[in-house]
Amino acid sequence: MAGHHLLVADSTQLGKRAFARVCDVTAIAVLITDKDAPDELVERLTAQGVEVQCV
């Protein structure tokens, strides 16, 4: 998993644009978020190879 990142973000932060870019989605190995994450966004991330854990 070298070079890949674990991202923790609550659902209100997902899909938002920010002033600074953290990383490309291809660099994220695992996203941990809450159960309010939009299903469409979770499906798009999963399709790009991101493991999404909604807790």
Short mmCIF file of N, CA and C in Angstrom, two decimals:
data_model
loop_
_atom_site.label_atom_id
_atom_site.label_comp_id
_atom_site.label_asym_id
_atom_site.label_seq_id
_atom_site.Cartn_x
_atom_site.Cartn_y
_atom_site.Cartn_z
N MET A 1 0.83 -1.18 0.00
CA MET A 1 0.00 0.00 0.00
C MET A 1 0.88 1.25 0.00
N ALA A 2 2.11 1.11 -0.29
CA ALA A 2 2.99 2.27 -0.35
C ALA A 2 2.51 3.22 -1.43
N GLY A 3 2.49 4.50 -1.11
CA GLY A 3 2.06 5.49 -2.08
C GLY A 3 0.56 5.70 -2.13
N HIS A 4 -0.17 4.95 -1.33
CA HIS A 4 -1.62 5.10 -1.27
C HIS A 4 -2.01 5.60 0.11
N HIS A 5 -3.13 6.28 0.16
CA HIS A 5 -3.51 6.97 1.38
C HIS A 5 -4.85 6.50 1.93
N LEU A 6 -5.00 6.66 3.22
CA LEU A 6 -6.24 6.43 3.93
C LEU A 6 -6.84 7.81 4.17
N LEU A 7 -8.09 8.00 3.76
CA LEU A 7 -8.75 9.28 3.92
C LEU A 7 -9.95 9.11 4.84
N VAL A 8 -10.05 9.97 5.85
CA VAL A 8 -11.19 9.97 6.76
C VAL A 8 -11.90 11.30 6.58
N ALA A 9 -13.18 11.24 6.19
CA ALA A 9 -13.95 12.47 5.96
C ALA A 9 -15.42 12.19 6.23
N ASP A 10 -16.10 13.14 6.88
CA ASP A 10 -17.53 12.94 7.07
C ASP A 10 -18.25 13.26 5.75
N SER A 11 -19.46 12.77 5.61
CA SER A 11 -20.18 12.84 4.34
C SER A 11 -20.42 14.27 3.86
N THR A 12 -20.44 15.24 4.75
CA THR A 12 -20.67 16.62 4.33
C THR A 12 -19.48 17.18 3.55
N GLN A 13 -18.34 16.53 3.65
CA GLN A 13 -17.13 16.99 2.95
C GLN A 13 -16.94 16.33 1.59
N LEU A 14 -17.67 15.27 1.33
CA LEU A 14 -17.48 14.51 0.10
C LEU A 14 -18.09 15.24 -1.09
N GLY A 15 -17.38 15.24 -2.20
CA GLY A 15 -17.87 15.85 -3.42
C GLY A 15 -17.75 17.36 -3.46
N LYS A 16 -17.12 17.96 -2.48
CA LYS A 16 -16.95 19.41 -2.42
C LYS A 16 -15.63 19.82 -3.05
N ARG A 17 -15.59 21.01 -3.60
CA ARG A 17 -14.35 21.58 -4.10
C ARG A 17 -13.70 22.36 -2.96
N ALA A 18 -12.40 22.33 -2.94
CA ALA A 18 -11.66 23.03 -1.90
C ALA A 18 -10.60 23.93 -2.53
N PHE A 19 -10.07 24.81 -1.74
CA PHE A 19 -9.02 25.72 -2.22
C PHE A 19 -7.77 24.94 -2.62
N ALA A 20 -7.42 23.97 -1.82
CA ALA A 20 -6.22 23.18 -2.07
C ALA A 20 -6.59 21.73 -2.36
N ARG A 21 -5.90 21.14 -3.28
CA ARG A 21 -6.13 19.74 -3.61
C ARG A 21 -5.28 18.86 -2.70
N VAL A 22 -5.90 17.87 -2.09
CA VAL A 22 -5.18 16.97 -1.18
C VAL A 22 -4.43 15.92 -1.97
N CYS A 23 -5.13 15.21 -2.84
CA CYS A 23 -4.50 14.20 -3.69
C CYS A 23 -5.50 13.76 -4.74
N ASP A 24 -5.01 13.07 -5.73
CA ASP A 24 -5.87 12.51 -6.76
C ASP A 24 -6.58 11.29 -6.20
N VAL A 25 -7.79 11.03 -6.68
CA VAL A 25 -8.57 9.90 -6.17
C VAL A 25 -7.84 8.58 -6.38
N THR A 26 -6.99 8.50 -7.39
CA THR A 26 -6.25 7.26 -7.63
C THR A 26 -5.22 6.97 -6.55
N ALA A 27 -4.90 7.96 -5.72
CA ALA A 27 -3.94 7.76 -4.63
C ALA A 27 -4.62 7.29 -3.35
N ILE A 28 -5.95 7.28 -3.33
CA ILE A 28 -6.69 6.89 -2.12
C ILE A 28 -6.96 5.39 -2.16
N ALA A 29 -6.49 4.69 -1.16
CA ALA A 29 -6.74 3.25 -1.06
C ALA A 29 -8.03 2.99 -0.29
N VAL A 30 -8.25 3.73 0.79
CA VAL A 30 -9.42 3.51 1.65
C VAL A 30 -10.01 4.86 2.06
N LEU A 31 -11.32 4.98 1.94
CA LEU A 31 -12.06 6.14 2.44
C LEU A 31 -12.95 5.67 3.57
N ILE A 32 -12.81 6.28 4.72
CA ILE A 32 -13.69 5.99 5.86
C ILE A 32 -14.57 7.20 6.05
N THR A 33 -15.88 6.99 6.00
CA THR A 33 -16.83 8.08 6.12
C THR A 33 -18.05 7.60 6.91
N ASP A 34 -19.03 8.47 7.05
CA ASP A 34 -20.23 8.07 7.80
C ASP A 34 -21.30 7.51 6.86
N LYS A 35 -22.36 6.98 7.45
CA LYS A 35 -23.41 6.30 6.69
C LYS A 35 -24.28 7.22 5.85
N ASP A 36 -24.09 8.53 5.97
CA ASP A 36 -24.86 9.48 5.17
C ASP A 36 -24.20 9.79 3.83
N ALA A 37 -23.10 9.12 3.53
CA ALA A 37 -22.42 9.35 2.25
C ALA A 37 -23.37 8.98 1.11
N PRO A 38 -23.47 9.84 0.09
CA PRO A 38 -24.36 9.57 -1.03
C PRO A 38 -23.98 8.27 -1.75
N ASP A 39 -24.97 7.42 -1.98
CA ASP A 39 -24.73 6.13 -2.63
C ASP A 39 -24.04 6.31 -3.98
N GLU A 40 -24.45 7.31 -4.76
CA GLU A 40 -23.87 7.53 -6.08
C GLU A 40 -22.37 7.82 -5.97
N LEU A 41 -21.99 8.61 -5.00
CA LEU A 41 -20.57 8.94 -4.82
C LEU A 41 -19.78 7.72 -4.36
N VAL A 42 -20.35 6.95 -3.45
CA VAL A 42 -19.70 5.72 -2.98
C VAL A 42 -19.48 4.77 -4.16
N GLU A 43 -20.49 4.64 -5.02
CA GLU A 43 -20.37 3.75 -6.17
C GLU A 43 -19.30 4.23 -7.15
N ARG A 44 -19.22 5.55 -7.38
CA ARG A 44 -18.19 6.10 -8.27
C ARG A 44 -16.79 5.86 -7.72
N LEU A 45 -16.62 6.06 -6.41
CA LEU A 45 -15.31 5.84 -5.80
C LEU A 45 -14.92 4.37 -5.83
N THR A 46 -15.88 3.51 -5.54
CA THR A 46 -15.63 2.06 -5.57
C THR A 46 -15.23 1.62 -6.98
N ALA A 47 -15.90 2.16 -7.98
CA ALA A 47 -15.58 1.83 -9.37
C ALA A 47 -14.17 2.26 -9.74
N GLN A 48 -13.64 3.26 -9.05
CA GLN A 48 -12.28 3.73 -9.31
C GLN A 48 -11.25 3.03 -8.44
N GLY A 49 -11.68 2.00 -7.70
CA GLY A 49 -10.75 1.19 -6.92
C GLY A 49 -10.56 1.62 -5.48
N VAL A 50 -11.37 2.57 -5.00
CA VAL A 50 -11.27 3.01 -3.62
C VAL A 50 -12.16 2.12 -2.75
N GLU A 51 -11.59 1.59 -1.68
CA GLU A 51 -12.38 0.84 -0.70
C GLU A 51 -13.08 1.86 0.20
N VAL A 52 -14.43 1.87 0.17
CA VAL A 52 -15.19 2.83 0.96
C VAL A 52 -15.81 2.11 2.15
N GLN A 53 -15.53 2.59 3.34
CA GLN A 53 -16.11 2.03 4.56
C GLN A 53 -17.00 3.08 5.20
N CYS A 54 -18.30 2.81 5.23
CA CYS A 54 -19.26 3.73 5.85
C CYS A 54 -19.56 3.23 7.26
N VAL A 55 -19.18 3.99 8.24
CA VAL A 55 -19.35 3.56 9.65
C VAL A 55 -20.28 4.50 10.39
#
